[in-house]
Short mmCIF file of C-alpha atoms and ligand atoms in Angstrom, two decimals:
data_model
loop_
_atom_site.label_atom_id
_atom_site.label_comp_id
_atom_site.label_asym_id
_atom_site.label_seq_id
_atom_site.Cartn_x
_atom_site.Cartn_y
_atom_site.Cartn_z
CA UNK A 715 0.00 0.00 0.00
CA UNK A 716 2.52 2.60 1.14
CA UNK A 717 5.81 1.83 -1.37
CA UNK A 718 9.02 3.07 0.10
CA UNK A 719 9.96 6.25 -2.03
CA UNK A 720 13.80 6.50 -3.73
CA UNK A 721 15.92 8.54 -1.33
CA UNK A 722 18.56 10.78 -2.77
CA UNK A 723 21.96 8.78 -1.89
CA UNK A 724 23.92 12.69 -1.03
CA UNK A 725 22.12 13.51 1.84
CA UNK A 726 24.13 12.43 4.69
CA UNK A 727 22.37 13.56 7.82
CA UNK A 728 18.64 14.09 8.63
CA UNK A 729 17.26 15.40 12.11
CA UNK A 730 13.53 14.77 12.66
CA UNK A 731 11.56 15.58 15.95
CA UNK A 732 7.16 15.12 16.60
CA UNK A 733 5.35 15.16 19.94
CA UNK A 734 3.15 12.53 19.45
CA UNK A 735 -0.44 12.34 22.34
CA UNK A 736 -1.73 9.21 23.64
CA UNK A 737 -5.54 8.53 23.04
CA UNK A 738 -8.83 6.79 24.88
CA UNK A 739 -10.56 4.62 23.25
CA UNK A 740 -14.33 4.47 23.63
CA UNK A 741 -14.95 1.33 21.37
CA UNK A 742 -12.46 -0.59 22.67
CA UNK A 743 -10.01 -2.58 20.05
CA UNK A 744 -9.60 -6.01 22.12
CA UNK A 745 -8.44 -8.73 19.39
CA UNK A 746 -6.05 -8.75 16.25
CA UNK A 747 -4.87 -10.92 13.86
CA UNK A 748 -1.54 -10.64 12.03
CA UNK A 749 0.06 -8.20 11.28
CA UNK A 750 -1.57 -5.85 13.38
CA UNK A 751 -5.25 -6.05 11.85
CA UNK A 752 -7.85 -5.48 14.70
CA UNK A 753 -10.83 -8.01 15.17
CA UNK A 754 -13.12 -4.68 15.22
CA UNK A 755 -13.19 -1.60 14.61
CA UNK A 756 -12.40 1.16 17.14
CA UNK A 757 -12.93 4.96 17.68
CA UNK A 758 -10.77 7.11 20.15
CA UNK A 759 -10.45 10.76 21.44
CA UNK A 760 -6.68 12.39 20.80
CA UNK A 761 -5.49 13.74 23.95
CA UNK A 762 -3.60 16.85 24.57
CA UNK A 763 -1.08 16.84 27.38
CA UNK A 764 0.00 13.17 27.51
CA UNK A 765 2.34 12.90 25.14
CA UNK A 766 5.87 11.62 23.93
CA UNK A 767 8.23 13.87 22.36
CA UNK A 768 10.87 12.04 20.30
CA UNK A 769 13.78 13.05 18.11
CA UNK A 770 15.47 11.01 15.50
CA UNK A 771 19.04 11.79 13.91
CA UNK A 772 20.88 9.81 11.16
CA UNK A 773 23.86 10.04 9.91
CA UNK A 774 24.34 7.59 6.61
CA UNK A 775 26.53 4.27 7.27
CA UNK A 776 29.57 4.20 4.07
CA UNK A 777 28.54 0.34 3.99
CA UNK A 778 25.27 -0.85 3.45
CA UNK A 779 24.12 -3.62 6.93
CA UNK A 780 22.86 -6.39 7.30
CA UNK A 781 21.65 -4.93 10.70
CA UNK A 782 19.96 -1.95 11.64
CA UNK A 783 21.82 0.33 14.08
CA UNK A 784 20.40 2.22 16.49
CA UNK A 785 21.15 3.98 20.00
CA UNK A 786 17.66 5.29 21.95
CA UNK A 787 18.03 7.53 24.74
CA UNK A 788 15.24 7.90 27.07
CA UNK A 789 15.36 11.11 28.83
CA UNK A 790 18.80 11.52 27.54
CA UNK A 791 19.98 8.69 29.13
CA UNK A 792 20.86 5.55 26.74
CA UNK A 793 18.72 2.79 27.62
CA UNK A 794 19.08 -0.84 26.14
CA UNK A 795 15.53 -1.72 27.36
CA UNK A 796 13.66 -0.70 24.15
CA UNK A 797 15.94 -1.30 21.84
CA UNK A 798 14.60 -4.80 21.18
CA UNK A 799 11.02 -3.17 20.84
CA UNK A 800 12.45 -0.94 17.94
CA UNK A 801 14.61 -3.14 16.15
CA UNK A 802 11.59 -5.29 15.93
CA UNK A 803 9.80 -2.35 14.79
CA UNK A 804 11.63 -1.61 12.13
CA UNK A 805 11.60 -5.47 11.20
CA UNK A 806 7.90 -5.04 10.39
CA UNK A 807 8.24 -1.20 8.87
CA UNK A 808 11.19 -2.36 6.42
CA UNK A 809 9.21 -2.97 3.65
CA UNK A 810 7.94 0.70 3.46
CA UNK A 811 11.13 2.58 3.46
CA UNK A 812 14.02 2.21 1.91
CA UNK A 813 17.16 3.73 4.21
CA UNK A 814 16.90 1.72 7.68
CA UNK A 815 19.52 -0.02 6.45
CA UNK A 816 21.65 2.74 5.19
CA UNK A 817 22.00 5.15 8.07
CA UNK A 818 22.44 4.82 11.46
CA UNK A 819 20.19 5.93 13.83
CA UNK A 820 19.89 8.05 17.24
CA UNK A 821 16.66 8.01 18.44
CA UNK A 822 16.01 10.38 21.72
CA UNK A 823 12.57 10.04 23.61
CA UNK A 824 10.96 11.82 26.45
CA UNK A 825 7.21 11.18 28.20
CA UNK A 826 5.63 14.53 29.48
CA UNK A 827 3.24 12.08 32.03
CA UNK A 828 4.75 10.79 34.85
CA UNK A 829 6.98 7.57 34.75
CA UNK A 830 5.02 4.34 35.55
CA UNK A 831 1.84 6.09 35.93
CA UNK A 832 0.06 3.00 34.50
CA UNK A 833 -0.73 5.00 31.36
CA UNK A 834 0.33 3.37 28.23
CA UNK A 835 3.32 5.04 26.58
CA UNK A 836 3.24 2.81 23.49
CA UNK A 837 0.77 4.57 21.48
CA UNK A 838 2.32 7.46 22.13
CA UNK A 839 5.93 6.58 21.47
CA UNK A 840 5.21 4.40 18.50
CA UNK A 841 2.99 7.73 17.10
CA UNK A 842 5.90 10.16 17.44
CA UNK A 843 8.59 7.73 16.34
CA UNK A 844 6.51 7.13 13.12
CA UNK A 845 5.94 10.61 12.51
CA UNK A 846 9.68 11.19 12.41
CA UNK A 847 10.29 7.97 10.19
CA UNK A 848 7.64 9.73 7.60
CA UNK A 849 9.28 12.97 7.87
CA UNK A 850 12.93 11.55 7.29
CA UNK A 851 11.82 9.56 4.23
CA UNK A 852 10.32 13.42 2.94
CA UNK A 853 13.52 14.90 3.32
CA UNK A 854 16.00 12.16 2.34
CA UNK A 855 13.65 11.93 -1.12
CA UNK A 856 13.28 15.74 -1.04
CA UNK A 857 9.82 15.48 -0.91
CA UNK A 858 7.72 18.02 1.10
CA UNK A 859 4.60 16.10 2.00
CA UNK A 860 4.11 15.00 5.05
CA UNK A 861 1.73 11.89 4.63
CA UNK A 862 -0.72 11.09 7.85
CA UNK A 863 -2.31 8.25 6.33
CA UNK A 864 1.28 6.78 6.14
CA UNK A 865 2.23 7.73 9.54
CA UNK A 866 -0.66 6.30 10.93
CA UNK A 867 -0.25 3.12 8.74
CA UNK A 868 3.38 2.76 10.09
CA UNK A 869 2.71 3.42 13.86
CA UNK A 870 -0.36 0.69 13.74
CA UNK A 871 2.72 -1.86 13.00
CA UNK A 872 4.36 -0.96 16.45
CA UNK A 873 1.35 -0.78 18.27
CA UNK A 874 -2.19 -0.91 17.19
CA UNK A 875 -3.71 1.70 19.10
CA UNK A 876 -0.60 4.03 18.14
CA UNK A 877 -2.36 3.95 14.62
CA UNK A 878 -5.27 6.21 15.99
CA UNK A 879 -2.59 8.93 18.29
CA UNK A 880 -2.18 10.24 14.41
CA UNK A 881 -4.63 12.79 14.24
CA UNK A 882 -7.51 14.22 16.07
CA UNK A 883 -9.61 14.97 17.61
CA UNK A 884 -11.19 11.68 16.94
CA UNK A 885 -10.01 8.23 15.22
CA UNK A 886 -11.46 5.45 14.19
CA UNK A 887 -9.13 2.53 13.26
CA UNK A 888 -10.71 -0.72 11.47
CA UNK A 889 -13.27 -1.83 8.76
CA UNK A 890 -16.52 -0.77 9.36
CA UNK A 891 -19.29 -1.76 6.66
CA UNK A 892 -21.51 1.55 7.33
CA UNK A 893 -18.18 4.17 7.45
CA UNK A 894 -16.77 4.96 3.90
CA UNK A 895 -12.83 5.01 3.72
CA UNK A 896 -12.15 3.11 7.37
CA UNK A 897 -10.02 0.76 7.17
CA UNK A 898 -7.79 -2.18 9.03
CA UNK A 899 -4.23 -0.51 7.71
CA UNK A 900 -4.46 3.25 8.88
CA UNK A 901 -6.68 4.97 11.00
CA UNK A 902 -9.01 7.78 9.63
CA UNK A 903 -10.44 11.42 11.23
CA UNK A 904 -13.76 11.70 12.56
CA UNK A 905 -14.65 15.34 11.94
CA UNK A 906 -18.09 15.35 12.18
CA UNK A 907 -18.95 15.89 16.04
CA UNK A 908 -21.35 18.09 18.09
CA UNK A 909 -20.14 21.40 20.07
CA UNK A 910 -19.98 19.06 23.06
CA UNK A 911 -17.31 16.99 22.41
CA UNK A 912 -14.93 19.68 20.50
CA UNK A 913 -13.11 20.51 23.90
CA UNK A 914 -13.93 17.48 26.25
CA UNK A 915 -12.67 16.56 29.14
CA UNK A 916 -10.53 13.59 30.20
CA UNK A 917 -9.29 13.61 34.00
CA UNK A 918 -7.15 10.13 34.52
CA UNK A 919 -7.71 8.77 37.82
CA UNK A 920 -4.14 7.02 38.68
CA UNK A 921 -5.21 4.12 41.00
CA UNK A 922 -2.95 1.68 39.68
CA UNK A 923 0.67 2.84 38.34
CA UNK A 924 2.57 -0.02 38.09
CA UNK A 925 3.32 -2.17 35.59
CA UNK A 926 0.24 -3.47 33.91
CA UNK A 927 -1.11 -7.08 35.25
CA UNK A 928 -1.67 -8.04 31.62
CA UNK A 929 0.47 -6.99 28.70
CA UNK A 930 -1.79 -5.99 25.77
CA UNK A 931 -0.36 -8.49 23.19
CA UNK A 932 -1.51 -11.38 25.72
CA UNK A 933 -4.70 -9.78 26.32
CA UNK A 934 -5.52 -9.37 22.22
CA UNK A 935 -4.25 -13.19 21.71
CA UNK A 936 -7.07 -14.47 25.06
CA UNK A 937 -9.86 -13.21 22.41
CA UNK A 938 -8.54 -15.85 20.05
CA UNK A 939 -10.24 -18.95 21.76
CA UNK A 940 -12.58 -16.92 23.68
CA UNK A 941 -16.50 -18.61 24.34
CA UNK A 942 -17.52 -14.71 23.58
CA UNK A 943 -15.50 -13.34 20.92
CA UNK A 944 -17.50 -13.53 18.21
CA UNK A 945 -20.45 -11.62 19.85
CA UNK A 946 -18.14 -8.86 21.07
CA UNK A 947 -16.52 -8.14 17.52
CA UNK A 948 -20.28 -7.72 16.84
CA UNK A 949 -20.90 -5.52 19.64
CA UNK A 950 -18.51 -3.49 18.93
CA UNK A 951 -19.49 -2.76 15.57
CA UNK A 952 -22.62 -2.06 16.42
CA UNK A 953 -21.86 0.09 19.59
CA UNK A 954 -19.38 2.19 16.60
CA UNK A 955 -22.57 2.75 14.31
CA UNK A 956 -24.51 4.26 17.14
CA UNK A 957 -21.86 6.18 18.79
CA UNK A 958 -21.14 7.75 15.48
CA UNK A 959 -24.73 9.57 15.28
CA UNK A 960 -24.27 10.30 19.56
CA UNK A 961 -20.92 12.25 18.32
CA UNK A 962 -22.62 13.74 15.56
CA UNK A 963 -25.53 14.96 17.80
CA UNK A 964 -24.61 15.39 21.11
CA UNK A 965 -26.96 12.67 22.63
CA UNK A 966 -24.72 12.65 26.21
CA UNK A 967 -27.05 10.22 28.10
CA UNK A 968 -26.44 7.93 25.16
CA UNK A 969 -22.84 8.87 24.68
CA UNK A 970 -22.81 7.65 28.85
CA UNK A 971 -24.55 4.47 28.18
CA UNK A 972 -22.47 3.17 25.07
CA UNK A 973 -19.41 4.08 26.41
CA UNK A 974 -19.32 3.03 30.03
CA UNK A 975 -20.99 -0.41 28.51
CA UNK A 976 -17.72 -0.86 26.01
CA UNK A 977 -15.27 -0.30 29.11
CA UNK A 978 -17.21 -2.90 31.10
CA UNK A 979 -17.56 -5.37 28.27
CA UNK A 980 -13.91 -5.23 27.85
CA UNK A 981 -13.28 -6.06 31.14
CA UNK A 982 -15.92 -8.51 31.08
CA UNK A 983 -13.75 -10.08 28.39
CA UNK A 984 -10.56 -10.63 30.48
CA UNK A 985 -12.55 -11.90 33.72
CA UNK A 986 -14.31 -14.57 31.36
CA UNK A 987 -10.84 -15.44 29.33
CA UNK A 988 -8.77 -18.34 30.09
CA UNK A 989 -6.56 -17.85 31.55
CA UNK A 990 -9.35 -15.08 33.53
CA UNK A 991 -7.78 -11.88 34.63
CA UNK A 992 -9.25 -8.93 37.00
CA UNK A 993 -7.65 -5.68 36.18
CA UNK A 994 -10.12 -3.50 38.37
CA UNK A 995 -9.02 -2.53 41.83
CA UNK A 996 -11.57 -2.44 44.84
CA UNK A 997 -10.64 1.40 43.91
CA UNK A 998 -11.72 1.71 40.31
CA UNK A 999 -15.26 0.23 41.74
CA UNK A 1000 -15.34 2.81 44.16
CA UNK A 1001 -15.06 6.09 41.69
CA UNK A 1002 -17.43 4.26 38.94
CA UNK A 1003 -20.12 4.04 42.44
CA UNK A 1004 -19.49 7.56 42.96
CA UNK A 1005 -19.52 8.86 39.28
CA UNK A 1006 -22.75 7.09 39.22
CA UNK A 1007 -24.19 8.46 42.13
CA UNK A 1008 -22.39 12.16 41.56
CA UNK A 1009 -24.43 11.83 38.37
CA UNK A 1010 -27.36 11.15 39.82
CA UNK A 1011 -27.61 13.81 42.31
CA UNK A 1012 -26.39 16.44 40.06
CA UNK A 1013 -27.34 15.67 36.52
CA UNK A 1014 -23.29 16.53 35.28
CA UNK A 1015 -22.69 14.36 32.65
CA UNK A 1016 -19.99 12.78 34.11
CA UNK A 1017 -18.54 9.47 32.71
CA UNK A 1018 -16.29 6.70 32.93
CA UNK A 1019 -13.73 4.88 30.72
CA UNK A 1020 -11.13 2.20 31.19
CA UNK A 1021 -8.44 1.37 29.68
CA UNK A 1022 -6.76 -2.62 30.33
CA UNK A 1023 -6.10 -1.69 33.61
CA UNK A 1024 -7.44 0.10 37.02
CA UNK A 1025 -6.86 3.56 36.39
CA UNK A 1026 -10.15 5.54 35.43
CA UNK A 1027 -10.65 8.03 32.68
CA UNK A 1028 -13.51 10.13 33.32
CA UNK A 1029 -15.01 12.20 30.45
CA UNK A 1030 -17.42 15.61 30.71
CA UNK A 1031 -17.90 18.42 28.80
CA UNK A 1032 -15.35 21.14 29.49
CA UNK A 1033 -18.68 23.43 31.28
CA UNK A 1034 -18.49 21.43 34.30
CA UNK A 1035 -14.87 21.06 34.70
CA UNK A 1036 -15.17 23.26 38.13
CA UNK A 1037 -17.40 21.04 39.36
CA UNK A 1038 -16.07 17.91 38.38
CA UNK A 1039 -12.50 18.81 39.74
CA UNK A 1040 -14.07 19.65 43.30
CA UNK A 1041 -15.24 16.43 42.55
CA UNK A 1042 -12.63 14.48 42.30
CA UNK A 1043 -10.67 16.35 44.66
CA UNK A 1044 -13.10 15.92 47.60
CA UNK A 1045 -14.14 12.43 47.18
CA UNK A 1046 -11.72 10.53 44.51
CA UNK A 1047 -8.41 11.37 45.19
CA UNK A 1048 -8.44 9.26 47.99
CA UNK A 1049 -8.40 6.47 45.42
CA UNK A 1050 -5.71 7.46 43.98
CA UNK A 1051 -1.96 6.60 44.28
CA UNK A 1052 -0.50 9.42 46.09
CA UNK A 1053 -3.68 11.12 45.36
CA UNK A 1054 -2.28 11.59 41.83
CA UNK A 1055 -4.53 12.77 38.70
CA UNK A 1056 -3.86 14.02 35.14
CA UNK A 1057 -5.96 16.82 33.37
CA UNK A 1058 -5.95 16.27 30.04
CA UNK A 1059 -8.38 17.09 27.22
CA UNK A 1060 -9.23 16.13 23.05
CA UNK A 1061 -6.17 17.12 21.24
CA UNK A 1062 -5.15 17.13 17.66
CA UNK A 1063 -2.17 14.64 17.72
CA UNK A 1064 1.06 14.83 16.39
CA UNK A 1065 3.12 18.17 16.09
CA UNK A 1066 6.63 18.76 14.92
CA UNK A 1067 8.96 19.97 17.57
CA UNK A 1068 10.96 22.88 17.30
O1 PMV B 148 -2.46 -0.95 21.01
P1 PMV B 148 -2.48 -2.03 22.01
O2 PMV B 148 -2.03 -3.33 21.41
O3 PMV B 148 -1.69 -1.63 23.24
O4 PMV B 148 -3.99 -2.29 22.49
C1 PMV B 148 -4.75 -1.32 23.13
C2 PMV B 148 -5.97 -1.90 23.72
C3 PMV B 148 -6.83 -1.00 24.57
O5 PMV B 148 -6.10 0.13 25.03
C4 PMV B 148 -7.31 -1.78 25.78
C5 PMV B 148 -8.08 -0.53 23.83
C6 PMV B 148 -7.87 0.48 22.76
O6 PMV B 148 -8.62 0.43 21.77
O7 PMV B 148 -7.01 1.37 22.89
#
């Protein structure tokens, strides 16, 4: 689909640097088959503030390899711990460029959310890495157009969720038989939503910050023999068709119900896999009793997401973010690890650094 272009063999050195944001899903992907093509379709919100900010130099090699070589520095310190993650990266990408071979590479990353806050960094970092790899190719083939579809096709090879941290301010990644132009390889914008949702709110409740129980790549392969699979691709689907006219028309009680149903059914899947997993804390069932009784006695549209893990995402319209942060600071922090939180809101994903 994406053919590596011809690079122009005299440029020796190319510097490339994107902030990439991570995203929330609100139809959950849960399920892929190879090489990174998800069992459903899924639609996400860009965030803002979360993000990694990543910087790739490379200087060409006089001899062609048979190996790619690479240094990454994380937080300008050179860590060996990734570099199995990328080289395997750039395993899968090789077929859609044409220098990882002939230049060596320095790749520099940074995460503006806290270490180990139980957020996932790989959507993120596999975004902004991809954005530079799509930006290098422009300028070794002195081209000047910077291709998101390709980007986003690229980063869904490192991680699938990564494919949707693209763009924003919504994504939706995977085939979908009622959405014109979605597709499996790349994800595509979803332009067309109310006021509401323009500027919305996601406050991420850190209950849980270590390292997650379940990595995702186990958690996508339990769906393959799973008694309930086929009915939640179908879900799914179905939950992405109606969501689609909610965003469109700013139906929040709706909105509530279909997306607090996907993070539950996703968690439903991993307590019904084998081997069966819990990745709630007593904690995360404590805020989603609150949020439903705060929304009860107030009428705030106030909502819940999760991701595969115990830290909660809650979503509201950016009107009642004075009440919902007096909120969360007078009843949900306690829940919290060190009573730590993270503002962040719909963003517009990645962003060329300086
Ligand atoms: O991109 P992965 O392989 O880390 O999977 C992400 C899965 C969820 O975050 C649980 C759901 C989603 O759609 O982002």
């Amino acid at each position: 689909m994406f053919k590596p272009f011809k690079t122009n063999a005299d440029i020796n050195k190319v510097e490339s640097a994107f902030s990439a944001p991570s995203n929330i899903a609100l139809v959950k992907y849960w399920g892929k088959y190879p090489v990174q093509i998800p069992a459903n379709s899924s639609i996400s919100f860009t965030l803002d503030k979360c993000k990694t900010e990543t910087s790739v130099e490379v200087n060409k090699i006089s001899n062609n390899r048979e190996d790619f070589k690479i240094e990454v520095f994380v937080d300008d310190k050179l860590n060996a711990d990734f570099k199995p993650k990328i080289i395997k990266f750039f395993e899968r990408v090789e077929p859609y460029f044409s220098f990882l071979k002939e230049y060596e590479f320095k790749i520099s990353t940074h995460n503006t959310f806290p270490h180990s806050s139980g957020i996932a960094s790989s959507a993120s970092g596999f975004a902004a890495l991809s954005a530079c790899l799509v930006d290098i190719e422009q300028k070794l083939s002195d081209k000047n157009n910077f291709d998101k579809s390709k980007a986003s096709f690229i980063a869904r090879l490192g991680s699938g969720s990564a494919a949707r941290s693209i763009s924003g301010p919504m994504m939706i990644w995977g085939d979908h038989s009622k959405i014109k132009e979605s597709s499996n390889e790349s994800a595509i914008i979803f332009r067309d939503i109310h006021e509401t949702f323009k500027d919305y709110q996601d406050s991420i409740l850190l209950v849980d910050k270590g390292q997650k129980q379940v990595s995702s790549t186990v958690g996508h392969d339990l769906m393959k023999n799973h008694p309930f699979s086929k009915n939640r691709f179908n879900q799914a689907q179905n939950h992405l068709s109606d969501l689609l006219q909610v965003l469109k028309g700013g139906d929040l009680d709706q909105f509530i119900k279909i997306t607090e149903s996907e993070a539950l059914s996703l968690h439903a899947m991993m307590m019904t896999s084998k081997p069966y997993f819990i990745l709630m804390k007593p904690q995360t069932l404590e805020i989603i009793n609150h949020v439903w009784a705060f929304r009860a006695d107030t009428d705030i549209p106030l909502s819940f997401t999760l991701d595969a893990g115990a830290n909660v995402h809650l979503l509201y319209p950016k009107g009642h973010i004075t009440k919902v942060l007096e909120f969360i600071n007078t009843k949900l922090v306690q829940y919290c690890q060190n009573e730590q939180y993270i503002c962040d809101n719909v963003g517009e994903g990645v962003k060329p650094l300086a």
